Structure formats: structure tokens, C-alpha cells
Amino acid sequence: MEARTQPTTHATMLGRTPPGAAAPAGSAPPPLKAESRGLSFHYGKFQALKSITMPVHEHRVTALIGPSGCGKSTFLRCFNRMHDLYPGNRYEGEIVLYPDNTNLLDRDVDPIEVRMRVSMVFQKPNPFPKSIYENVAYGLRVRGVKNRNLLDDKVEASLRGAALWDEVKGRLHEVGSNLSGGQQQRLCIARALATDPEILLFDEPTSALDPIATASIEELIAELRRQVTILIVTHNMQQAARVSDYTAYMYLGELIEFDRTDTIFFKPRRKETEDYITGRFG
Amino acid sequence: MSDHTSKQFDAEMEAIRSGVLSMGGMVERQMTRAITALREDEDARLIDAVAADEREINHSQVLIDQQCAQIIARRQPTAVDLRVVMTVTKVVNELERIGDEIKKVAYKSARVRGNDQLTRLRYHDVVRMAMGAQEMLRKALDAFARLDVNEAADVVEEDDEIDVAFNGVMRQLISYMMEDPRTITPALEVVFIAKSLERIGDHAKNISESVVQAVKGKDVRHATADQIRAEVAGE
């Protein structure tokens, strides 16, 4: 975001932060978009998250890594109150969304409102059994938008935002599930973008995709961080290294280390982190 | 350092590390031969052996660099593994250049031989410099083998001593040349020998700085000896 406002002369291009990379070490961190404070989460009697306090920087990609069962997906899902759907689940602590200081976990906050502001993209592409157009327009229709022109504009903008427009503009009324896996995942991203969310959550968005489709989703994530703040759970450590600005390493429901991705992958502070990312885990 | 889940990765890293150590052994052997050439009477076989060592060292450099490229391509090392691989590529580069300098020392020493005016010089200060450089090289390799940052910091400090010794030799040679212009040609050969020895000290220092980076994750290449000592003492 720092580079966009400057004229792109060669001098500024040389001096600027390359896209996809965090600001150089030592510069002030970007403002916070959200913050988890002392967040614990229980599935019935099982405590899946243990007092997690972690910042989420605005217009940055934060990756959550850790072995299976470490709580990274549970943590991600707290951000859009996905756990509300099942009885017996219990939150403690808070997730504060800035700039309005809303605690997402507050009982008085409507989870539907939260999900408008914090959208999610899942591991397996899950388009609705509807046309491409209706998949993207769905969130807006739920909101009560009926104006045809407005819907058209928003669908196009979202599909462009998800780098899918050029591939589907001639067949918007075909069924979404006819698309390839990578295209379906981008359709789900377009659907998530249509409501203008502030945060996008990705839960292993490329684990069902081939390397080319994976690369296009990663490229998209790098583009999307200009407009939204991104949290991504991934099993692929190299993917975390490639796409994220910040990385959090979790283990057994605890946040072991949070730092700039450059630091985590070159010289992490904690031995546990070093062992995990170098493949000495287990 | 505990083992990787992938034993194959462990084996590949170990092969690279031991490759560097055996390359270091070749350079040390070459250095011993060059010092003998500097001190003793002419022995053409010794010079040939130094040249053969240098070819072997070059071959090792290429081989180890290939292994590093392979491990980066296939394993995408991170954190300590990445730092060690990066250090290895730098260390083999430094060792190869040390090999070049040692070869120059051996060749030049053959050319100074038999020149009476300069024998006193050759047998004293220059040989002492060579021993200092040899000791720095030994310690730098030891620091690499054991990832010992304290020993690495010692080497960085010793580099100052070899620089002082170099300046001393220079002053001495200048007074020789001013006194008797006939000594200029052989004295210049000795200047080159001393310069090569001083460079060997620099390369040993570079190896040590890479060791600090591998262990501490901090680039100390342009830091002072005191700053490096402080970094090493940290944590």
C-alpha cells in the first residue's frame, strides 16, 4: 500500500518494498486491523486454544502454521464466529476489530454482521449449486440488494478482484461447479469479496489444487492484501514463507512464536519454531 | 542439533559439512607445504605439490557448490539449515581463494630464493606472518566444524595482529630498497608474499564471520571485532 501512491519512476521502484514482501526490518509495523487478546476456546470439555494474544496487521498477510491439531484452524474460525454453529463451544477472551474496537466475540454482536466484515474461503472449493453470477451475488442478495445494475457491477468487480473475470465473463450464467478446481476456488474468493469484507480468512485454500492453480491463488493473495487484511492457515510451510508478511507458529493450542515471516524462516527466536520449520519435529 | 524427520536430509547436510572439512584439510596441507617452501631450500617437487593441491581445492569448491544448489532446489532449507548452507557456499569460496594465495606464496618464494640480501627477511618476519595465517586458518576451520562462535571471534581479533605484522614487513622492505636499489626486484617478490599472507588472514576472518552468521543469524561482516565479540556474548 505504501508504493501505490508514489509515481512509479525507476527511482521509486528501486526504493520501494517489493510486492509480496513485508516492509524492511526496523521500520514501524503497520497499524492493527484486529487483535486477539487472551483468547481461549473450548470444544465442550476440550480446550483447543490457550489464551492466545496476537496482533493482525492491516493490509498484511498473516500465516498460521503448526502441526495438525495445534489449533490453527480453530483460531482462524474464531474470527468469523464459525464455532457458534455448534452447541457446547465456548470462547473466553476477545477478538477486537479496529478501528471501531468491536469485540467480535461479544454476545451482543450479531455473527451475521461479523461474517459480512470477516469472510472465509475454505480448503475445498465449495461453490453453491447456482450460476457463477448468483454465487457471487448471493451475499448481496441476502443483504437485500435488488438493483440489477448494482449487482452487475459488484459481480464484475468481485470476479475481477479474484482474477476470474476474463475466464468467465462469457458464461456467467453457467453452473459454478463446472469450473476447474482453481477457478472454483477463485469463484469462492469472488463470493467472499462481494460483501466488501475487511478481513479474509483462508483455511488451507490451495491444498486441493495443482501447483499452477496454487500459484495463481498465491498471486491473488498478494494482490488482495492491498484491499483487505488476510489470515491464512496452511500446512505448506513454503507457502507460508512465500505469501505471508507475518507468521504465527502454534503448538497444542498455544501461540509459540509470532514474528515477521523473514525472521521466522531465517532466525526464529524459539527452538520449538526452528525445529518445526526445519522438519525436525516429532 | 537434533535430527530431521527426513534422514536423507540429514545425510545430505552431513555430506556437505564433511566435504567442507576435507576441503579445509587440503588447504591446511597446502599451507604447510608453502611454509616449508618459504623456509627451506629449493625443492621443485614441493611447488608442484602445492599446485596440485590447488587444483584439488578448486574441484572441491565446484562440487560442494553443486551440492548446496541441489539441497536448496530439492529441500528448500529454512532457518538453521538455510543459514548453514549459505555459510558453506561462502566458506568454500574463501577456502578456494586461500588456495590461490598459498599457491602464489609458494611460487614467489621459489623466485626469491638464493638472493642473499633478502634471506634474513624471509626467514624471520615473513615466516612468522605465515605461521600466524596458518593458525588463523586452523581456528577458522575449527570454529566452522564445531559452530563455535567464541573461536570465530578470536580469529577476527587475530586478523588485526597479522595486519600489524604486514605493515612491519612493509616498512622493513622499504628501508632495504632505499638503501640498495639492487634489492628492489627480490623485495617486490617478498611484498607480494606478505600481501598474500595478509589476504589469507582476511579470508580466515571472513570464514569466521560466516560462522557467526550461521549460529546467530546476524550478518557481522562489516562489524568491528568488539561488536562481534558483543554479538557472540549475547544470549
JSON list of C-alpha atoms in Angstrom, two decimals, chain A residues 36-246:
[
{"chain": "A", "resi": 36, "resn": "SER", "atom": "CA", "xyz": [-6.81, -11.47, 19.71]},
{"chain": "A", "resi": 37, "resn": "ARG", "atom": "CA", "xyz": [-6.47, -10.92, 23.46]},
{"chain": "A", "resi": 38, "resn": "GLY", "atom": "CA", "xyz": [-6.22, -13.83, 25.86]},
{"chain": "A", "resi": 39, "resn": "LEU", "atom": "CA", "xyz": [-8.36, -15.94, 23.56]},
{"chain": "A", "resi": 40, "resn": "SER", "atom": "CA", "xyz": [-9.18, -19.42, 24.83]},
{"chain": "A", "resi": 41, "resn": "PHE", "atom": "CA", "xyz": [-11.59, -21.76, 23.15]},
{"chain": "A", "resi": 42, "resn": "HIS", "atom": "CA", "xyz": [-13.26, -24.94, 24.36]},
{"chain": "A", "resi": 43, "resn": "TYR", "atom": "CA", "xyz": [-14.96, -27.68, 22.35]},
{"chain": "A", "resi": 44, "resn": "GLY", "atom": "CA", "xyz": [-17.10, -28.91, 25.22]},
{"chain": "A", "resi": 45, "resn": "LYS", "atom": "CA", "xyz": [-14.56, -30.05, 27.80]},
{"chain": "A", "resi": 46, "resn": "PHE", "atom": "CA", "xyz": [-11.60, -29.96, 25.45]},
{"chain": "A", "resi": 47, "resn": "GLN", "atom": "CA", "xyz": [-9.60, -26.74, 25.48]},
{"chain": "A", "resi": 48, "resn": "ALA", "atom": "CA", "xyz": [-8.38, -26.16, 21.94]},
{"chain": "A", "resi": 49, "resn": "LEU", "atom": "CA", "xyz": [-6.88, -22.69, 22.36]},
{"chain": "A", "resi": 50, "resn": "LYS", "atom": "CA", "xyz": [-4.96, -21.46, 25.38]},
{"chain": "A", "resi": 51, "resn": "SER", "atom": "CA", "xyz": [-5.00, -17.72, 25.97]},
{"chain": "A", "resi": 52, "resn": "ILE", "atom": "CA", "xyz": [-3.81, -16.53, 22.59]},
{"chain": "A", "resi": 53, "resn": "THR", "atom": "CA", "xyz": [-2.76, -12.92, 22.25]},
{"chain": "A", "resi": 54, "resn": "MET", "atom": "CA", "xyz": [-1.73, -11.96, 18.75]},
{"chain": "A", "resi": 55, "resn": "PRO", "atom": "CA", "xyz": [-1.88, -8.86, 16.54]},
{"chain": "A", "resi": 56, "resn": "VAL", "atom": "CA", "xyz": [-3.24, -8.85, 13.00]},
{"chain": "A", "resi": 57, "resn": "HIS", "atom": "CA", "xyz": [-1.66, -6.08, 10.96]},
{"chain": "A", "resi": 58, "resn": "GLU", "atom": "CA", "xyz": [-3.74, -4.18, 8.44]},
{"chain": "A", "resi": 59, "resn": "HIS", "atom": "CA", "xyz": [-3.18, -4.93, 4.74]},
{"chain": "A", "resi": 60, "resn": "ARG", "atom": "CA", "xyz": [-0.75, -7.66, 5.60]},
{"chain": "A", "resi": 61, "resn": "VAL", "atom": "CA", "xyz": [-0.90, -11.42, 5.25]},
{"chain": "A", "resi": 62, "resn": "THR", "atom": "CA", "xyz": [-0.55, -13.36, 8.48]},
{"chain": "A", "resi": 63, "resn": "ALA", "atom": "CA", "xyz": [0.07, -17.09, 8.18]},
{"chain": "A", "resi": 64, "resn": "LEU", "atom": "CA", "xyz": [-0.79, -19.58, 10.90]},
{"chain": "A", "resi": 65, "resn": "ILE", "atom": "CA", "xyz": [1.39, -22.67, 10.86]},
{"chain": "A", "resi": 66, "resn": "GLY", "atom": "CA", "xyz": [1.77, -25.67, 13.13]},
{"chain": "A", "resi": 67, "resn": "PRO", "atom": "CA", "xyz": [1.27, -29.43, 13.17]},
{"chain": "A", "resi": 68, "resn": "SER", "atom": "CA", "xyz": [-2.18, -30.99, 12.85]},
{"chain": "A", "resi": 69, "resn": "GLY", "atom": "CA", "xyz": [-4.29, -30.44, 15.93]},
{"chain": "A", "resi": 70, "resn": "CYS", "atom": "CA", "xyz": [-2.34, -27.37, 17.06]},
{"chain": "A", "resi": 71, "resn": "GLY", "atom": "CA", "xyz": [-5.47, -25.21, 16.94]},
{"chain": "A", "resi": 72, "resn": "LYS", "atom": "CA", "xyz": [-4.64, -23.04, 13.94]},
{"chain": "A", "resi": 73, "resn": "SER", "atom": "CA", "xyz": [-7.92, -23.72, 12.11]},
{"chain": "A", "resi": 74, "resn": "THR", "atom": "CA", "xyz": [-9.86, -23.35, 15.37]},
{"chain": "A", "resi": 75, "resn": "PHE", "atom": "CA", "xyz": [-8.19, -19.99, 15.90]},
{"chain": "A", "resi": 76, "resn": "LEU", "atom": "CA", "xyz": [-8.97, -18.89, 12.34]},
{"chain": "A", "resi": 77, "resn": "ARG", "atom": "CA", "xyz": [-12.62, -19.86, 12.69]},
{"chain": "A", "resi": 78, "resn": "CYS", "atom": "CA", "xyz": [-13.00, -17.76, 15.84]},
{"chain": "A", "resi": 79, "resn": "PHE", "atom": "CA", "xyz": [-12.52, -14.69, 13.64]},
{"chain": "A", "resi": 80, "resn": "ASN", "atom": "CA", "xyz": [-15.89, -15.17, 11.98]},
{"chain": "A", "resi": 81, "resn": "ARG", "atom": "CA", "xyz": [-17.69, -16.93, 14.80]},
{"chain": "A", "resi": 82, "resn": "MET", "atom": "CA", "xyz": [-17.92, -20.16, 12.85]},
{"chain": "A", "resi": 83, "resn": "HIS", "atom": "CA", "xyz": [-17.91, -22.07, 16.13]},
{"chain": "A", "resi": 84, "resn": "ASP", "atom": "CA", "xyz": [-21.27, -20.56, 17.10]},
{"chain": "A", "resi": 85, "resn": "LEU", "atom": "CA", "xyz": [-22.90, -23.10, 14.79]},
{"chain": "A", "resi": 86, "resn": "TYR", "atom": "CA", "xyz": [-22.27, -25.97, 17.21]},
{"chain": "A", "resi": 87, "resn": "PRO", "atom": "CA", "xyz": [-23.54, -26.27, 20.78]},
{"chain": "A", "resi": 88, "resn": "GLY", "atom": "CA", "xyz": [-21.11, -26.70, 23.65]},
{"chain": "A", "resi": 89, "resn": "ASN", "atom": "CA", "xyz": [-18.43, -24.46, 22.17]},
{"chain": "A", "resi": 90, "resn": "ARG", "atom": "CA", "xyz": [-17.18, -21.73, 24.44]},
{"chain": "A", "resi": 91, "resn": "TYR", "atom": "CA", "xyz": [-14.99, -18.66, 23.91]},
{"chain": "A", "resi": 92, "resn": "GLU", "atom": "CA", "xyz": [-13.02, -16.74, 26.52]},
{"chain": "A", "resi": 93, "resn": "GLY", "atom": "CA", "xyz": [-11.10, -13.54, 25.94]},
{"chain": "A", "resi": 94, "resn": "GLU", "atom": "CA", "xyz": [-11.75, -11.32, 22.97]},
{"chain": "A", "resi": 95, "resn": "ILE", "atom": "CA", "xyz": [-11.00, -10.58, 19.35]},
{"chain": "A", "resi": 96, "resn": "VAL", "atom": "CA", "xyz": [-11.05, -6.85, 18.81]},
{"chain": "A", "resi": 97, "resn": "LEU", "atom": "CA", "xyz": [-11.65, -5.44, 15.36]},
{"chain": "A", "resi": 98, "resn": "TYR", "atom": "CA", "xyz": [-10.23, -1.99, 14.62]},
{"chain": "A", "resi": 99, "resn": "PRO", "atom": "CA", "xyz": [-10.77, 0.88, 14.08]},
{"chain": "A", "resi": 100, "resn": "ASP", "atom": "CA", "xyz": [-14.13, 0.61, 15.88]},
{"chain": "A", "resi": 101, "resn": "ASN", "atom": "CA", "xyz": [-12.88, -1.56, 18.77]},
{"chain": "A", "resi": 102, "resn": "THR", "atom": "CA", "xyz": [-15.65, -4.11, 18.29]},
{"chain": "A", "resi": 103, "resn": "ASN", "atom": "CA", "xyz": [-15.16, -7.34, 20.19]},
{"chain": "A", "resi": 104, "resn": "LEU", "atom": "CA", "xyz": [-16.20, -9.94, 17.61]},
{"chain": "A", "resi": 105, "resn": "LEU", "atom": "CA", "xyz": [-16.90, -12.48, 20.31]},
{"chain": "A", "resi": 106, "resn": "ASP", "atom": "CA", "xyz": [-19.27, -10.26, 22.26]},
{"chain": "A", "resi": 107, "resn": "ARG", "atom": "CA", "xyz": [-22.69, -11.92, 22.63]},
{"chain": "A", "resi": 108, "resn": "ASP", "atom": "CA", "xyz": [-24.36, -8.72, 21.56]},
{"chain": "A", "resi": 109, "resn": "VAL", "atom": "CA", "xyz": [-22.51, -8.69, 18.24]},
{"chain": "A", "resi": 110, "resn": "ASP", "atom": "CA", "xyz": [-24.51, -10.42, 15.50]},
{"chain": "A", "resi": 111, "resn": "PRO", "atom": "CA", "xyz": [-22.44, -13.23, 13.92]},
{"chain": "A", "resi": 112, "resn": "ILE", "atom": "CA", "xyz": [-24.04, -12.46, 10.54]},
{"chain": "A", "resi": 113, "resn": "GLU", "atom": "CA", "xyz": [-22.65, -8.92, 10.78]},
{"chain": "A", "resi": 114, "resn": "VAL", "atom": "CA", "xyz": [-19.25, -10.35, 11.74]},
{"chain": "A", "resi": 115, "resn": "ARG", "atom": "CA", "xyz": [-19.28, -12.60, 8.67]},
{"chain": "A", "resi": 116, "resn": "MET", "atom": "CA", "xyz": [-20.02, -9.63, 6.43]},
{"chain": "A", "resi": 117, "resn": "ARG", "atom": "CA", "xyz": [-16.86, -7.99, 7.71]},
{"chain": "A", "resi": 118, "resn": "VAL", "atom": "CA", "xyz": [-14.78, -11.15, 8.01]},
{"chain": "A", "resi": 119, "resn": "SER", "atom": "CA", "xyz": [-15.19, -13.58, 5.09]},
{"chain": "A", "resi": 120, "resn": "MET", "atom": "CA", "xyz": [-13.85, -17.05, 4.78]},
{"chain": "A", "resi": 121, "resn": "VAL", "atom": "CA", "xyz": [-12.50, -19.27, 1.99]},
{"chain": "A", "resi": 122, "resn": "PHE", "atom": "CA", "xyz": [-12.27, -22.98, 2.69]},
{"chain": "A", "resi": 123, "resn": "GLN", "atom": "CA", "xyz": [-9.93, -25.80, 1.84]},
{"chain": "A", "resi": 124, "resn": "LYS", "atom": "CA", "xyz": [-12.15, -27.39, -0.78]},
{"chain": "A", "resi": 125, "resn": "PRO", "atom": "CA", "xyz": [-13.82, -25.07, -3.26]},
{"chain": "A", "resi": 126, "resn": "ASN", "atom": "CA", "xyz": [-17.50, -25.07, -2.31]},
{"chain": "A", "resi": 127, "resn": "PRO", "atom": "CA", "xyz": [-19.50, -23.05, -4.84]},
{"chain": "A", "resi": 128, "resn": "PHE", "atom": "CA", "xyz": [-23.26, -23.03, -4.33]},
{"chain": "A", "resi": 129, "resn": "PRO", "atom": "CA", "xyz": [-25.21, -25.14, -6.83]},
{"chain": "A", "resi": 130, "resn": "LYS", "atom": "CA", "xyz": [-26.07, -21.97, -8.70]},
{"chain": "A", "resi": 131, "resn": "SER", "atom": "CA", "xyz": [-24.73, -19.99, -11.62]},
{"chain": "A", "resi": 132, "resn": "ILE", "atom": "CA", "xyz": [-21.39, -18.21, -11.45]},
{"chain": "A", "resi": 133, "resn": "TYR", "atom": "CA", "xyz": [-23.26, -14.91, -11.29]},
{"chain": "A", "resi": 134, "resn": "GLU", "atom": "CA", "xyz": [-25.58, -15.97, -8.49]},
{"chain": "A", "resi": 135, "resn": "ASN", "atom": "CA", "xyz": [-22.70, -17.43, -6.47]},
{"chain": "A", "resi": 136, "resn": "VAL", "atom": "CA", "xyz": [-21.07, -14.01, -6.35]},
{"chain": "A", "resi": 137, "resn": "ALA", "atom": "CA", "xyz": [-24.31, -12.06, -5.94]},
{"chain": "A", "resi": 138, "resn": "TYR", "atom": "CA", "xyz": [-25.53, -14.27, -3.10]},
{"chain": "A", "resi": 139, "resn": "GLY", "atom": "CA", "xyz": [-24.15, -12.28, -0.17]},
{"chain": "A", "resi": 140, "resn": "LEU", "atom": "CA", "xyz": [-25.53, -9.05, -1.62]},
{"chain": "A", "resi": 141, "resn": "ARG", "atom": "CA", "xyz": [-28.97, -10.56, -2.20]},
{"chain": "A", "resi": 142, "resn": "VAL", "atom": "CA", "xyz": [-29.01, -11.78, 1.41]},
{"chain": "A", "resi": 143, "resn": "ARG", "atom": "CA", "xyz": [-28.29, -8.20, 2.36]},
{"chain": "A", "resi": 144, "resn": "GLY", "atom": "CA", "xyz": [-31.33, -7.13, 0.36]},
{"chain": "A", "resi": 145, "resn": "VAL", "atom": "CA", "xyz": [-29.63, -5.61, -2.69]},
{"chain": "A", "resi": 146, "resn": "LYS", "atom": "CA", "xyz": [-32.07, -5.81, -5.63]},
{"chain": "A", "resi": 147, "resn": "ASN", "atom": "CA", "xyz": [-30.81, -3.15, -8.02]},
{"chain": "A", "resi": 148, "resn": "ARG", "atom": "CA", "xyz": [-29.75, -5.05, -11.15]},
{"chain": "A", "resi": 149, "resn": "ASN", "atom": "CA", "xyz": [-27.08, -2.57, -12.22]},
{"chain": "A", "resi": 150, "resn": "LEU", "atom": "CA", "xyz": [-25.56, -2.51, -8.78]},
{"chain": "A", "resi": 151, "resn": "LEU", "atom": "CA", "xyz": [-25.46, -6.30, -8.68]},
{"chain": "A", "resi": 152, "resn": "ASP", "atom": "CA", "xyz": [-23.92, -6.47, -12.15]},
{"chain": "A", "resi": 153, "resn": "ASP", "atom": "CA", "xyz": [-21.22, -4.00, -11.21]},
{"chain": "A", "resi": 154, "resn": "LYS", "atom": "CA", "xyz": [-20.43, -5.72, -7.96]},
{"chain": "A", "resi": 155, "resn": "VAL", "atom": "CA", "xyz": [-20.29, -9.19, -9.54]},
{"chain": "A", "resi": 156, "resn": "GLU", "atom": "CA", "xyz": [-17.90, -7.95, -12.20]},
{"chain": "A", "resi": 157, "resn": "ALA", "atom": "CA", "xyz": [-15.71, -6.12, -9.70]},
{"chain": "A", "resi": 158, "resn": "SER", "atom": "CA", "xyz": [-15.54, -9.14, -7.41]},
{"chain": "A", "resi": 159, "resn": "LEU", "atom": "CA", "xyz": [-14.73, -11.52, -10.26]},
{"chain": "A", "resi": 160, "resn": "ARG", "atom": "CA", "xyz": [-12.05, -9.13, -11.46]},
{"chain": "A", "resi": 161, "resn": "GLY", "atom": "CA", "xyz": [-10.74, -8.90, -7.90]},
{"chain": "A", "resi": 162, "resn": "ALA", "atom": "CA", "xyz": [-10.48, -12.68, -7.83]},
{"chain": "A", "resi": 163, "resn": "ALA", "atom": "CA", "xyz": [-8.70, -12.70, -11.22]},
{"chain": "A", "resi": 164, "resn": "LEU", "atom": "CA", "xyz": [-11.51, -14.78, -12.73]},
{"chain": "A", "resi": 165, "resn": "TRP", "atom": "CA", "xyz": [-13.45, -12.26, -14.81]},
{"chain": "A", "resi": 166, "resn": "ASP", "atom": "CA", "xyz": [-11.62, -12.78, -18.11]},
{"chain": "A", "resi": 167, "resn": "GLU", "atom": "CA", "xyz": [-12.14, -16.52, -17.90]},
{"chain": "A", "resi": 168, "resn": "VAL", "atom": "CA", "xyz": [-15.86, -16.48, -17.14]},
{"chain": "A", "resi": 169, "resn": "LYS", "atom": "CA", "xyz": [-17.31, -13.24, -18.49]},
{"chain": "A", "resi": 170, "resn": "GLY", "atom": "CA", "xyz": [-18.94, -15.03, -21.43]},
{"chain": "A", "resi": 171, "resn": "ARG", "atom": "CA", "xyz": [-20.64, -17.67, -19.32]},
{"chain": "A", "resi": 172, "resn": "LEU", "atom": "CA", "xyz": [-21.79, -16.03, -16.13]},
{"chain": "A", "resi": 173, "resn": "HIS", "atom": "CA", "xyz": [-24.99, -18.00, -16.11]},
{"chain": "A", "resi": 174, "resn": "GLU", "atom": "CA", "xyz": [-23.42, -21.43, -16.28]},
{"chain": "A", "resi": 175, "resn": "VAL", "atom": "CA", "xyz": [-23.26, -23.53, -13.15]},
{"chain": "A", "resi": 176, "resn": "GLY", "atom": "CA", "xyz": [-20.28, -22.67, -10.93]},
{"chain": "A", "resi": 177, "resn": "SER", "atom": "CA", "xyz": [-19.36, -26.27, -10.29]},
{"chain": "A", "resi": 178, "resn": "ASN", "atom": "CA", "xyz": [-18.49, -26.73, -13.98]},
{"chain": "A", "resi": 179, "resn": "LEU", "atom": "CA", "xyz": [-15.34, -24.66, -13.49]},
{"chain": "A", "resi": 180, "resn": "SER", "atom": "CA", "xyz": [-11.93, -26.22, -12.82]},
{"chain": "A", "resi": 181, "resn": "GLY", "atom": "CA", "xyz": [-10.78, -26.61, -9.21]},
{"chain": "A", "resi": 182, "resn": "GLY", "atom": "CA", "xyz": [-8.60, -23.50, -9.28]},
{"chain": "A", "resi": 183, "resn": "GLN", "atom": "CA", "xyz": [-11.37, -21.49, -10.94]},
{"chain": "A", "resi": 184, "resn": "GLN", "atom": "CA", "xyz": [-13.91, -22.70, -8.39]},
{"chain": "A", "resi": 185, "resn": "GLN", "atom": "CA", "xyz": [-11.61, -21.58, -5.60]},
{"chain": "A", "resi": 186, "resn": "ARG", "atom": "CA", "xyz": [-11.29, -18.16, -7.22]},
{"chain": "A", "resi": 187, "resn": "LEU", "atom": "CA", "xyz": [-15.08, -18.09, -7.54]},
{"chain": "A", "resi": 188, "resn": "CYS", "atom": "CA", "xyz": [-15.31, -18.68, -3.80]},
{"chain": "A", "resi": 189, "resn": "ILE", "atom": "CA", "xyz": [-12.86, -15.83, -3.28]},
{"chain": "A", "resi": 190, "resn": "ALA", "atom": "CA", "xyz": [-15.00, -13.59, -5.52]},
{"chain": "A", "resi": 191, "resn": "ARG", "atom": "CA", "xyz": [-18.05, -14.58, -3.47]},
{"chain": "A", "resi": 192, "resn": "ALA", "atom": "CA", "xyz": [-16.18, -13.67, -0.29]},
{"chain": "A", "resi": 193, "resn": "LEU", "atom": "CA", "xyz": [-15.09, -10.33, -1.77]},
{"chain": "A", "resi": 194, "resn": "ALA", "atom": "CA", "xyz": [-18.57, -9.29, -2.90]},
{"chain": "A", "resi": 195, "resn": "THR", "atom": "CA", "xyz": [-19.62, -8.05, 0.53]},
{"chain": "A", "resi": 196, "resn": "ASP", "atom": "CA", "xyz": [-16.50, -5.85, 0.80]},
{"chain": "A", "resi": 197, "resn": "PRO", "atom": "CA", "xyz": [-15.05, -7.64, 3.82]},
{"chain": "A", "resi": 198, "resn": "GLU", "atom": "CA", "xyz": [-12.28, -6.10, 5.88]},
{"chain": "A", "resi": 199, "resn": "ILE", "atom": "CA", "xyz": [-10.62, -9.40, 6.68]},
{"chain": "A", "resi": 200, "resn": "LEU", "atom": "CA", "xyz": [-10.38, -12.52, 4.53]},
{"chain": "A", "resi": 201, "resn": "LEU", "atom": "CA", "xyz": [-9.75, -15.86, 6.20]},
{"chain": "A", "resi": 202, "resn": "PHE", "atom": "CA", "xyz": [-8.19, -18.66, 4.15]},
{"chain": "A", "resi": 203, "resn": "ASP", "atom": "CA", "xyz": [-8.25, -22.16, 5.55]},
{"chain": "A", "resi": 204, "resn": "GLU", "atom": "CA", "xyz": [-5.71, -24.14, 3.51]},
{"chain": "A", "resi": 205, "resn": "PRO", "atom": "CA", "xyz": [-7.02, -22.59, 0.30]},
{"chain": "A", "resi": 206, "resn": "THR", "atom": "CA", "xyz": [-4.73, -24.46, -2.05]},
{"chain": "A", "resi": 207, "resn": "SER", "atom": "CA", "xyz": [-4.40, -27.92, -0.53]},
{"chain": "A", "resi": 208, "resn": "ALA", "atom": "CA", "xyz": [-6.85, -29.35, -3.08]},
{"chain": "A", "resi": 209, "resn": "LEU", "atom": "CA", "xyz": [-5.24, -27.59, -6.06]},
{"chain": "A", "resi": 210, "resn": "ASP", "atom": "CA", "xyz": [-2.45, -28.37, -8.50]},
{"chain": "A", "resi": 211, "resn": "PRO", "atom": "CA", "xyz": [0.78, -26.29, -8.48]},
{"chain": "A", "resi": 212, "resn": "ILE", "atom": "CA", "xyz": [-0.31, -23.91, -11.25]},
{"chain": "A", "resi": 213, "resn": "ALA", "atom": "CA", "xyz": [-3.69, -23.20, -9.65]},
{"chain": "A", "resi": 214, "resn": "THR", "atom": "CA", "xyz": [-1.87, -22.85, -6.32]},
{"chain": "A", "resi": 215, "resn": "ALA", "atom": "CA", "xyz": [0.48, -20.27, -7.82]},
{"chain": "A", "resi": 216, "resn": "SER", "atom": "CA", "xyz": [-2.44, -18.27, -9.18]},
{"chain": "A", "resi": 217, "resn": "ILE", "atom": "CA", "xyz": [-4.18, -18.26, -5.78]},
{"chain": "A", "resi": 218, "resn": "GLU", "atom": "CA", "xyz": [-0.94, -17.19, -4.11]},
{"chain": "A", "resi": 219, "resn": "GLU", "atom": "CA", "xyz": [-0.53, -14.42, -6.65]},
{"chain": "A", "resi": 220, "resn": "LEU", "atom": "CA", "xyz": [-4.10, -13.38, -5.92]},
{"chain": "A", "resi": 221, "resn": "ILE", "atom": "CA", "xyz": [-3.44, -13.27, -2.18]},
{"chain": "A", "resi": 222, "resn": "ALA", "atom": "CA", "xyz": [-0.51, -10.93, -2.81]},
{"chain": "A", "resi": 223, "resn": "GLU", "atom": "CA", "xyz": [-2.83, -8.66, -4.82]},
{"chain": "A", "resi": 224, "resn": "LEU", "atom": "CA", "xyz": [-5.74, -8.84, -2.37]},
{"chain": "A", "resi": 225, "resn": "ARG", "atom": "CA", "xyz": [-3.71, -7.61, 0.55]},
{"chain": "A", "resi": 226, "resn": "ARG", "atom": "CA", "xyz": [-3.92, -4.14, -0.95]},
{"chain": "A", "resi": 227, "resn": "GLN", "atom": "CA", "xyz": [-7.66, -4.06, -0.19]},
{"chain": "A", "resi": 228, "resn": "VAL", "atom": "CA", "xyz": [-8.13, -6.49, 2.69]},
{"chain": "A", "resi": 229, "resn": "THR", "atom": "CA", "xyz": [-6.27, -7.94, 5.64]},
{"chain": "A", "resi": 230, "resn": "ILE", "atom": "CA", "xyz": [-5.57, -11.64, 5.27]},
{"chain": "A", "resi": 231, "resn": "LEU", "atom": "CA", "xyz": [-5.21, -14.53, 7.67]},
{"chain": "A", "resi": 232, "resn": "ILE", "atom": "CA", "xyz": [-4.23, -17.86, 6.17]},
{"chain": "A", "resi": 233, "resn": "VAL", "atom": "CA", "xyz": [-3.87, -21.32, 7.63]},
{"chain": "A", "resi": 234, "resn": "THR", "atom": "CA", "xyz": [-1.54, -23.54, 5.64]},
{"chain": "A", "resi": 235, "resn": "HIS", "atom": "CA", "xyz": [0.14, -26.90, 6.03]},
{"chain": "A", "resi": 236, "resn": "ASN", "atom": "CA", "xyz": [2.60, -25.94, 3.37]},
{"chain": "A", "resi": 237, "resn": "MET", "atom": "CA", "xyz": [5.39, -24.12, 5.11]},
{"chain": "A", "resi": 238, "resn": "GLN", "atom": "CA", "xyz": [6.92, -22.90, 1.88]},
{"chain": "A", "resi": 239, "resn": "GLN", "atom": "CA", "xyz": [3.56, -21.36, 1.06]},
{"chain": "A", "resi": 240, "resn": "ALA", "atom": "CA", "xyz": [3.55, -19.51, 4.38]},
{"chain": "A", "resi": 241, "resn": "ALA", "atom": "CA", "xyz": [7.07, -18.32, 3.58]},
{"chain": "A", "resi": 242, "resn": "ARG", "atom": "CA", "xyz": [6.04, -17.19, 0.10]},
{"chain": "A", "resi": 243, "resn": "VAL", "atom": "CA", "xyz": [2.79, -15.37, 0.75]},
{"chain": "A", "resi": 244, "resn": "SER", "atom": "CA", "xyz": [2.87, -14.01, 4.28]},
{"chain": "A", "resi": 245, "resn": "ASP", "atom": "CA", "xyz": [4.31, -10.93, 5.95]},
{"chain": "A", "resi": 246, "resn": "TYR", "atom": "CA", "xyz": [3.86, -12.30, 9.46]}
]
